[in-house]
Amino acid sequence: MRAAVMWLVCLGAGLWGLASRAAEPSQRPNFLIIMADDCTYNDLPVYGGKNAFTPNIDRLAREGLVFDRAYLSMAMCQPCRAELYTGLYPMRNGCCWNHSASRPGIRSLAHYLSALGYRTGLAGKVHVEPKTVFPFEDVPGFCPNCTADPTPPHNVEGIREFMTRKNDQPFCLIVALVEPHVPWVMGDRSRYPVRNLKLPPHIADTPKTREDFAAYLAEITYMDSQVGDILRVLDEAGLRDSTLVLFTSEQGAQFPGCKWTNWNLGVHTALIARWPGHVPAGRRTAALVQYADVAPTLIELAGGNPADFGPLDGTSFREVLLGLKDEHRRYAYFAHNNFPEGPPYPIRSVTDGEWHYIRNLTPQEVYIEKHVMGQLGGATPHNKYWPTWMAHSWNNPTIYGLVKRYMVRPAEELYRLSEDPYEMTNLADRAEFAEIKARLAKELDRWLAEQKDPGVPLDTPEAHKAMKEGQPLF
């Protein structure tokens, strides 16, 4: 009997080994990273969105692996891209604010993968600097200006030429789209009648907000059509089976509670991976991953050792991609420095994927973000819905509550994401969750010390200026 059991155990182990080896890649893949711009992850149908029409992203999800717990450290365009490309958190790479820069001497995917024999290119929005840190080849055809009105038509011939230039050399191509970043002027709004929209709970229901939300959804559909065009070029070049495609939505949209916040709708991102024959199709994973993990993952898939390019803050989730594991990191970490997007308002937070602990470092201050709430480029409001929130808040308790939630915040917040992904119910003061809050607070303190993050002194004009000039901060 015992011998029979041992035989079955050995047989099982052998079969698992064969299955594992079968999932291992036989050659180094190309990498195609497609980025949306300011797209709240759960406005996409693949993450439960009730409004948007995205057939190409939906098809990509059916053909690949959907990450349900993917995050970025700062919900702003430049810092999150710097994190993605370098594998380093904002304090380590130097890009701790929007419209800043990474430190001279920092390396990125353009260096890591070039050293492994890859061509590296970037089409569309760049929004990282300096060029010495991000020396990607400039690939033409997609608009680099996220505030263009309208966005010029794209041309796929530049990415086609880049993909097919040298069949014997793998490539990494990033196509950074500029939709659905404001202004919301692209796409067919008639597809989204305002009376039919299902507004999520963090958005105030005013007529102008409905109009703007419809315009935002139209841009999501326009962006989805660009995703389809890019994937079509890959197919026509015969590179579908040899290319790992990663689609990500970047941070949340320019609605209160999304971009420029540490709330879940700001720092949670969409991430979908497809590599036929290697990445399991039609699956979802609860593995916790962060933008900093992408660079070491690509290094390892390219045949390199991430330790040779480190120390990096991220770690490779290669085994999750290949279906060999369904877990990765234990925590993801977030930071927000509000200057120069508004008066200083530093925020730090941490999640384990189920619970999210947020610490507002200056809760005595009023939160103001100039793009959402103020003026940009003269007298024209950047987002015209915000004045209607203010106008309706005096006699509408729900809208008043949303305005107050955005502008006046407590010192600590705690949310259970599985039950409250919009983070509308703060549990920080509930005695029954005190142990969970303490555990996450301790982990956040550990991370801040590791990153040498001083907190409040970092979110200042002086620190921003010093970092841009390459001067020591503290």
Coordinates of C-alpha atoms in Angstrom, one line a residue:
M1 CA 0.0 0.0 0.0
R2 CA 2.8 2.4 1.0
A3 CA 4.7 1.6 -2.2
A4 CA 1.6 2.3 -4.3
V5 CA 1.1 5.7 -2.5
M6 CA 4.7 6.6 -3.1
W7 CA 4.4 5.7 -6.8
L8 CA 1.3 7.9 -7.2
V9 CA 3.2 10.8 -5.4
C10 CA 6.1 10.4 -7.7
L11 CA 3.9 10.2 -10.8
G12 CA 2.1 13.3 -9.7
A13 CA 5.3 15.2 -9.2
G14 CA 6.6 14.1 -12.6
L15 CA 3.4 15.2 -14.3
W16 CA 3.6 18.6 -12.6
G17 CA 7.2 18.9 -13.6
L18 CA 6.3 18.2 -17.3
A19 CA 3.4 20.7 -17.1
S20 CA 5.7 23.3 -15.6
R21 CA 8.3 22.8 -18.2
A22 CA 5.7 22.9 -20.9
A23 CA 4.7 26.3 -19.7
E24 CA 8.2 27.6 -19.8
P25 CA 9.0 29.9 -22.8
S26 CA 11.2 28.3 -25.4
Q27 CA 12.4 31.7 -26.7
R28 CA 12.6 35.3 -25.7
P29 CA 9.4 37.2 -26.5
N30 CA 8.9 40.6 -28.0
F31 CA 7.2 43.0 -25.6
L32 CA 4.4 45.3 -26.6
I33 CA 3.1 47.6 -23.8
I34 CA -0.1 49.5 -24.6
M35 CA -1.0 52.3 -22.1
A36 CA -4.2 54.2 -21.9
D37 CA -4.1 57.6 -20.2
D38 CA -6.2 58.5 -17.2
C39 CA -8.6 55.6 -17.4
T40 CA -10.3 54.5 -14.2
Y41 CA -9.8 50.7 -14.1
N42 CA -13.3 49.7 -13.1
D43 CA -14.9 51.9 -15.8
L44 CA -13.7 49.2 -18.2
P45 CA -16.2 46.3 -18.6
V46 CA -13.6 43.7 -17.9
Y47 CA -13.4 45.2 -14.4
G48 CA -17.1 45.6 -13.9
G49 CA -17.8 48.9 -15.7
K50 CA -21.5 49.4 -16.5
N51 CA -21.2 51.8 -19.4
A52 CA -18.2 51.7 -21.7
F53 CA -18.0 49.7 -25.0
T54 CA -14.6 48.1 -25.3
P55 CA -14.7 45.1 -27.7
N56 CA -10.9 45.1 -28.3
I57 CA -9.9 45.2 -24.7
D58 CA -12.6 42.6 -23.9
R59 CA -11.2 40.3 -26.6
L60 CA -7.6 40.8 -25.2
A61 CA -8.9 39.8 -21.8
R62 CA -10.5 36.6 -23.2
E63 CA -7.2 35.7 -24.9
G64 CA -5.0 36.5 -21.9
L65 CA -4.6 36.9 -18.1
V66 CA -6.4 39.6 -16.2
F67 CA -4.8 41.0 -13.1
D68 CA -7.5 41.9 -10.5
R69 CA -5.0 43.5 -8.1
A70 CA -2.6 45.6 -10.1
Y71 CA -1.4 49.0 -8.7
L72 CA 0.9 52.0 -9.3
S73 CA 2.6 54.0 -6.6
M74 CA 1.5 57.5 -7.6
A75 CA -1.8 58.4 -9.4
M76 CA -0.2 60.9 -11.8
C77 CA 1.1 60.5 -15.3
Q78 CA 4.8 61.1 -15.0
P79 CA 5.5 59.4 -11.7
C80 CA 3.7 56.2 -12.6
R81 CA 5.4 56.0 -16.0
A82 CA 8.8 56.5 -14.3
E83 CA 8.0 53.7 -11.9
L84 CA 6.9 51.4 -14.7
Y85 CA 10.0 52.0 -16.9
T86 CA 12.6 52.0 -14.1
G87 CA 11.3 49.3 -11.6
L88 CA 11.9 51.9 -8.9
Y89 CA 9.5 53.6 -6.5
P90 CA 9.2 57.4 -6.8
M91 CA 11.6 58.2 -4.0
R92 CA 14.2 55.9 -5.5
N93 CA 14.0 57.1 -9.1
G94 CA 13.4 60.7 -8.2
C95 CA 10.1 61.4 -9.9
C96 CA 8.0 62.2 -6.8
W97 CA 5.7 64.8 -8.4
N98 CA 4.0 65.4 -11.7
H99 CA 6.0 67.5 -14.1
S100 CA 9.3 66.7 -12.5
A101 CA 12.1 64.3 -13.5
S102 CA 14.0 61.2 -12.5
R103 CA 17.5 61.6 -11.1
P104 CA 20.4 61.6 -13.6
G105 CA 22.1 58.2 -13.6
I106 CA 18.9 56.2 -13.1
R107 CA 18.4 53.4 -15.6
S108 CA 15.2 52.2 -17.3
L109 CA 13.9 49.5 -19.6
A110 CA 15.7 51.2 -22.5
H111 CA 19.0 50.3 -20.7
Y112 CA 18.0 47.0 -19.2
L113 CA 16.6 45.4 -22.4
S114 CA 19.2 47.0 -24.7
A115 CA 21.9 45.3 -22.7
L116 CA 20.0 42.0 -23.4
G117 CA 19.9 42.6 -27.1
Y118 CA 16.5 44.2 -27.5
R119 CA 15.5 47.2 -29.5
T120 CA 13.4 49.6 -27.4
G121 CA 11.0 52.2 -28.7
L122 CA 8.2 54.5 -27.5
A123 CA 5.3 55.8 -29.5
G124 CA 2.9 58.5 -28.4
K125 CA 3.0 60.2 -25.0
V126 CA 6.5 60.4 -23.5
H127 CA 6.1 62.5 -20.3
V128 CA 9.3 61.2 -18.6
E129 CA 12.6 62.9 -18.4
P130 CA 15.6 63.2 -18.8
K131 CA 16.3 61.5 -22.1
T132 CA 19.5 60.0 -20.7
V133 CA 17.3 58.0 -18.2
F134 CA 14.7 57.1 -20.8
P135 CA 16.6 56.7 -24.1
F136 CA 13.9 55.0 -26.0
E137 CA 13.8 55.3 -29.8
D138 CA 11.1 57.8 -30.8
V139 CA 8.6 55.9 -32.9
P140 CA 6.2 58.1 -34.9
G141 CA 2.5 57.8 -35.6
F142 CA 0.7 58.4 -32.3
C143 CA 0.0 61.8 -30.7
P144 CA 2.4 62.7 -27.9
N145 CA 0.3 65.6 -26.6
C146 CA -2.3 64.5 -24.1
T147 CA -4.1 67.9 -24.1
A148 CA -4.4 68.1 -27.9
D149 CA -7.9 69.3 -29.0
P150 CA -8.6 67.3 -31.1
T151 CA -6.2 64.4 -31.0
P152 CA -4.6 64.1 -34.5
P153 CA -5.4 60.8 -36.3
H154 CA -2.9 58.1 -35.6
N155 CA -0.8 56.3 -38.2
V156 CA 0.3 52.7 -37.5
E157 CA 3.1 52.6 -40.1
G158 CA 5.7 53.8 -37.6
I159 CA 5.0 51.0 -35.2
R160 CA 4.8 48.5 -38.1
E161 CA 8.2 49.5 -39.3
F162 CA 9.6 49.3 -35.8
M163 CA 8.2 45.8 -35.2
T164 CA 9.4 44.3 -38.5
R165 CA 12.7 46.1 -38.9
K166 CA 14.9 43.2 -37.8
N167 CA 13.3 39.8 -37.6
D168 CA 16.4 38.4 -35.7
Q169 CA 16.3 40.9 -32.9
P170 CA 13.5 41.1 -30.3
F171 CA 11.9 44.4 -29.4
C172 CA 10.2 46.2 -26.6
L173 CA 7.7 48.8 -27.9
I174 CA 5.6 51.0 -25.7
V175 CA 2.6 52.7 -27.3
A176 CA 1.4 55.3 -24.9
L177 CA -2.0 56.6 -26.0
V178 CA -3.4 59.9 -24.9
E179 CA -7.1 58.9 -24.4
P180 CA -9.1 59.2 -22.2
H181 CA -7.1 62.1 -20.8
V182 CA -8.9 65.5 -20.9
P183 CA -10.1 67.3 -23.0
W184 CA -12.7 64.7 -23.7
V185 CA -13.3 65.5 -27.4
M186 CA -12.7 62.2 -29.2
G187 CA -15.1 59.4 -30.1
D188 CA -18.9 59.2 -30.7
R189 CA -20.8 60.7 -27.7
S190 CA -24.1 59.7 -29.3
R191 CA -23.3 56.1 -28.2
Y192 CA -23.8 57.2 -24.6
P193 CA -27.1 59.0 -24.0
V194 CA -26.8 60.8 -20.8
R195 CA -30.1 59.6 -19.4
N196 CA -28.9 56.0 -19.7
L197 CA -25.6 56.3 -17.8
K198 CA -25.1 54.5 -14.6
L199 CA -22.9 56.9 -12.6
P200 CA -20.6 55.3 -10.0
P201 CA -21.1 56.4 -6.4
H202 CA -18.1 58.7 -6.2
I203 CA -19.4 61.0 -8.9
A204 CA -22.1 63.6 -8.2
D205 CA -25.2 63.3 -10.4
T206 CA -25.6 66.7 -12.1
P207 CA -26.5 67.3 -15.8
K208 CA -23.1 68.7 -16.7
T209 CA -21.4 65.7 -15.0
R210 CA -23.5 63.4 -17.0
E211 CA -22.5 65.2 -20.2
D212 CA -18.8 65.0 -19.3
F213 CA -19.0 61.4 -18.2
A214 CA -20.5 60.5 -21.6
A215 CA -17.7 62.4 -23.3
Y216 CA -15.1 60.5 -21.2
L217 CA -16.8 57.1 -22.1
A218 CA -16.7 58.1 -25.8
E219 CA -12.9 58.6 -25.4
I220 CA -12.6 55.2 -23.8
T221 CA -14.2 53.6 -26.8
Y222 CA -12.0 55.7 -29.1
M223 CA -9.0 54.4 -27.1
D224 CA -10.2 50.9 -27.5
S225 CA -10.3 51.3 -31.3
Q226 CA -6.7 52.3 -31.2
V227 CA -5.9 49.2 -29.1
G228 CA -7.5 47.2 -31.9
D229 CA -5.5 48.9 -34.6
I230 CA -2.2 48.3 -32.7
L231 CA -3.0 44.6 -32.2
R232 CA -4.0 44.2 -35.8
V233 CA -0.5 45.5 -36.9
L234 CA 1.1 42.9 -34.6
D235 CA -1.1 40.1 -36.2
E236 CA -0.4 41.3 -39.8
A237 CA 3.4 41.2 -39.0
G238 CA 3.0 37.6 -37.9
L239 CA 4.3 38.4 -34.4
R240 CA 1.2 37.6 -32.4
D241 CA 2.6 34.3 -31.0
S242 CA 6.0 35.6 -30.2
T243 CA 4.9 38.8 -28.4
L244 CA 3.9 39.4 -24.8
V245 CA 1.3 42.1 -24.9
L246 CA 0.6 44.1 -21.7
F247 CA -2.3 46.5 -21.7
T248 CA -2.7 48.9 -18.7
S249 CA -5.1 51.8 -18.0
E250 CA -2.6 54.0 -16.1
Q251 CA -4.2 55.8 -13.1
G252 CA -7.8 56.9 -12.7
A253 CA -9.6 59.6 -14.6
Q254 CA -9.9 63.3 -13.9
F255 CA -12.9 62.9 -11.7
P256 CA -12.8 63.6 -7.9
G257 CA -11.5 60.5 -6.1
C258 CA -9.5 59.1 -8.9
K259 CA -6.3 60.7 -10.4
W260 CA -4.2 62.8 -7.9
T261 CA -5.4 60.8 -4.9
N262 CA -4.3 57.7 -3.1
W263 CA -7.8 56.2 -3.2
N264 CA -8.3 52.9 -4.9
L265 CA -9.8 54.5 -8.1
G266 CA -6.6 56.4 -8.4
V267 CA -3.8 53.9 -7.8
H268 CA -5.6 50.7 -8.9
T269 CA -4.8 50.0 -12.6
A270 CA -6.0 47.6 -15.3
L271 CA -3.4 45.1 -16.3
I272 CA -4.0 42.4 -19.0
A273 CA -1.3 40.1 -20.4
R274 CA -1.4 38.0 -23.6
W275 CA 1.2 35.7 -24.9
P276 CA -0.3 32.7 -26.8
G277 CA 0.9 29.4 -25.7
H278 CA 2.6 30.7 -22.6
V279 CA 0.2 33.0 -20.7
P280 CA -3.0 31.1 -19.9
A281 CA -6.0 32.5 -21.8
G282 CA -9.3 33.4 -20.3
R283 CA -8.0 33.5 -16.7
R284 CA -7.9 36.0 -13.9
T285 CA -5.4 36.2 -11.0
A286 CA -5.6 37.8 -7.6
A287 CA -1.9 38.1 -7.4
L288 CA -0.9 41.5 -6.1
V289 CA 1.5 43.3 -8.5
Q290 CA 2.7 46.9 -8.9
Y291 CA 4.2 48.9 -11.8
A292 CA 7.6 48.5 -10.2
D293 CA 7.4 44.8 -10.8
V294 CA 7.0 45.1 -14.6
A295 CA 10.7 45.9 -15.4
P296 CA 12.2 43.0 -13.5
T297 CA 9.6 40.7 -15.0
L298 CA 10.5 41.7 -18.6
I299 CA 14.2 41.4 -17.7
E300 CA 13.7 37.8 -16.6
L301 CA 11.6 36.9 -19.6
A302 CA 14.3 38.4 -21.8
G303 CA 16.8 36.0 -20.3
G304 CA 18.4 38.4 -17.8
N305 CA 18.8 38.4 -14.0
P306 CA 17.0 41.4 -12.4
A307 CA 19.7 41.4 -9.7
D308 CA 22.3 42.4 -12.3
F309 CA 20.4 45.6 -13.0
G310 CA 19.5 46.4 -9.4
P311 CA 18.8 46.9 -6.7
L312 CA 15.2 47.3 -8.1
D313 CA 12.2 47.9 -5.9
G314 CA 10.0 45.6 -7.9
T315 CA 10.3 41.8 -8.3
S316 CA 9.5 39.6 -11.2
F317 CA 6.0 38.1 -11.5
R318 CA 7.1 35.8 -14.4
E319 CA 5.6 32.7 -12.7
V320 CA 2.3 34.4 -12.3
L321 CA 2.3 35.2 -16.0
L322 CA 3.1 31.7 -16.9
G323 CA 0.3 30.3 -14.7
L324 CA 2.7 28.6 -12.3
K325 CA 1.7 30.8 -9.3
D326 CA -1.3 32.8 -8.3
E327 CA 0.3 35.1 -5.7
H328 CA 3.2 37.6 -5.8
R329 CA 3.8 40.5 -3.4
R330 CA 2.2 40.9 0.0
Y331 CA 1.8 44.7 -0.1
A332 CA 1.6 47.5 -2.6
Y333 CA 2.6 51.0 -1.6
F334 CA 1.4 54.5 -2.6
A335 CA 2.4 58.1 -2.2
H336 CA 1.0 61.5 -3.3
N337 CA 2.7 64.8 -3.3
N338 CA 0.2 67.5 -4.4
F339 CA 2.6 70.3 -5.4
P340 CA 2.6 71.6 -8.1
E341 CA -0.9 70.4 -8.9
G342 CA -2.2 72.4 -5.9
P343 CA -1.2 73.4 -2.4
P344 CA 0.9 70.7 -0.6
Y345 CA -1.2 67.8 0.7
P346 CA 1.0 64.7 1.2
I347 CA -0.6 61.3 1.4
R348 CA 0.9 57.8 2.0
S349 CA -0.9 54.5 2.0
V350 CA -0.5 50.7 1.7
T351 CA -2.7 47.8 0.7
D352 CA -2.6 44.0 1.0
G353 CA -5.2 43.7 -1.8
E354 CA -8.1 43.3 0.6
W355 CA -7.6 46.2 3.0
H356 CA -6.3 49.7 2.2
Y357 CA -4.9 52.0 4.9
I358 CA -4.4 55.7 4.0
R359 CA -2.6 58.3 6.0
N360 CA -3.3 62.0 5.2
L361 CA -0.2 63.8 6.6
T362 CA -1.8 67.2 6.8
P363 CA -5.5 66.6 7.6
Q364 CA -5.9 70.1 8.9
E365 CA -5.5 71.5 5.4
V366 CA -8.1 71.6 2.7
Y367 CA -7.4 69.5 -0.4
I368 CA -7.3 71.4 -3.7
E369 CA -6.3 70.1 -7.1
K370 CA -6.1 72.8 -9.7
H371 CA -7.0 70.8 -12.7
V372 CA -10.2 69.2 -11.3
M373 CA -11.3 72.3 -9.3
G374 CA -9.6 75.3 -10.8
Q375 CA -8.5 77.0 -14.0
L376 CA -6.0 75.9 -16.6
G377 CA -4.8 78.0 -19.5
G378 CA -6.7 81.2 -18.6
A379 CA -10.4 81.7 -17.8
T380 CA -11.8 78.4 -19.2
P381 CA -12.4 75.8 -16.5
H382 CA -10.5 72.6 -17.2
N383 CA -13.3 70.4 -15.9
K384 CA -16.7 72.2 -16.2
Y385 CA -18.6 69.8 -14.1
W386 CA -16.9 70.8 -10.8
P387 CA -18.7 74.2 -10.5
T388 CA -22.0 72.3 -10.8
W389 CA -21.0 70.1 -7.8
M390 CA -20.4 73.3 -5.8
A391 CA -23.6 74.9 -7.0
H392 CA -25.8 71.8 -6.1
S393 CA -24.1 71.0 -2.8
W394 CA -25.9 73.6 -0.7
N395 CA -29.3 71.8 -0.9
N396 CA -28.3 68.2 -2.0
P397 CA -26.8 66.2 0.9
T398 CA -25.4 63.5 -1.3
I399 CA -23.5 66.0 -3.5
Y400 CA -22.4 68.0 -0.4
G401 CA -21.0 64.7 1.1
L402 CA -19.0 64.0 -2.1
V403 CA -17.6 67.6 -2.1
K404 CA -16.7 67.3 1.6
R405 CA -15.2 63.9 1.1
Y406 CA -12.9 65.2 -1.6
M407 CA -11.8 68.4 0.2
V408 CA -11.8 67.6 3.9
R409 CA -10.1 64.3 4.9
P410 CA -9.3 62.6 8.2
A411 CA -5.9 61.7 9.4
E412 CA -6.5 58.0 8.8
E413 CA -8.7 56.0 6.5
L414 CA -9.3 52.3 6.2
Y415 CA -11.3 50.5 3.6
R416 CA -12.2 46.9 2.7
L417 CA -11.7 46.8 -1.0
S418 CA -13.6 43.6 -1.7
E419 CA -16.8 45.1 -0.3
D420 CA -16.1 48.8 -0.9
P421 CA -13.9 49.3 -4.0
Y422 CA -15.2 52.9 -4.3
E423 CA -14.0 53.5 -0.7
M424 CA -17.2 55.3 0.5
T425 CA -17.2 53.9 4.1
N426 CA -14.2 54.7 6.3
L427 CA -13.5 52.0 8.9
A428 CA -10.5 53.5 10.5
D429 CA -12.2 54.3 13.8
R430 CA -14.0 50.9 14.1
A431 CA -12.6 49.0 17.1
E432 CA -13.1 45.7 15.4
F433 CA -10.6 46.6 12.7
A434 CA -8.0 48.1 15.0
E435 CA -5.6 45.2 14.6
I436 CA -5.8 45.3 10.8
K437 CA -5.2 49.1 10.8
A438 CA -2.2 48.7 13.2
R439 CA -0.6 46.0 11.0
L440 CA -0.9 48.1 7.8
A441 CA 0.3 51.2 9.6
K442 CA 3.3 49.4 10.8
E443 CA 4.1 48.1 7.3
L444 CA 3.6 51.6 5.9
D445 CA 6.1 53.0 8.4
R446 CA 8.6 50.3 7.4
W447 CA 8.3 51.2 3.8
L448 CA 8.6 54.9 4.3
A449 CA 11.8 54.3 6.4
E450 CA 13.2 52.0 3.7
Q451 CA 12.5 54.6 1.0
K452 CA 13.9 57.4 3.2
D453 CA 10.6 59.3 2.6
P454 CA 10.5 62.3 4.9
G455 CA 6.7 62.8 4.4
V456 CA 5.6 66.4 4.8
P457 CA 8.9 68.1 3.9
L458 CA 8.8 66.3 0.5
D459 CA 5.6 68.0 -0.7
T460 CA 7.1 71.5 -0.9
P461 CA 8.2 73.8 -3.7
E462 CA 11.7 73.7 -2.4
A463 CA 12.0 69.9 -2.5
H464 CA 10.4 69.8 -6.0
K465 CA 12.9 72.4 -7.2
A466 CA 15.9 70.6 -5.6
M467 CA 15.0 67.3 -7.2
K468 CA 14.5 68.8 -10.7
E469 CA 17.9 70.4 -10.4
G470 CA 19.5 67.2 -9.2
Q471 CA 20.3 68.6 -5.8
P472 CA 20.3 66.7 -2.5
L473 CA 16.9 66.9 -0.9
F474 CA 17.6 66.5 2.8

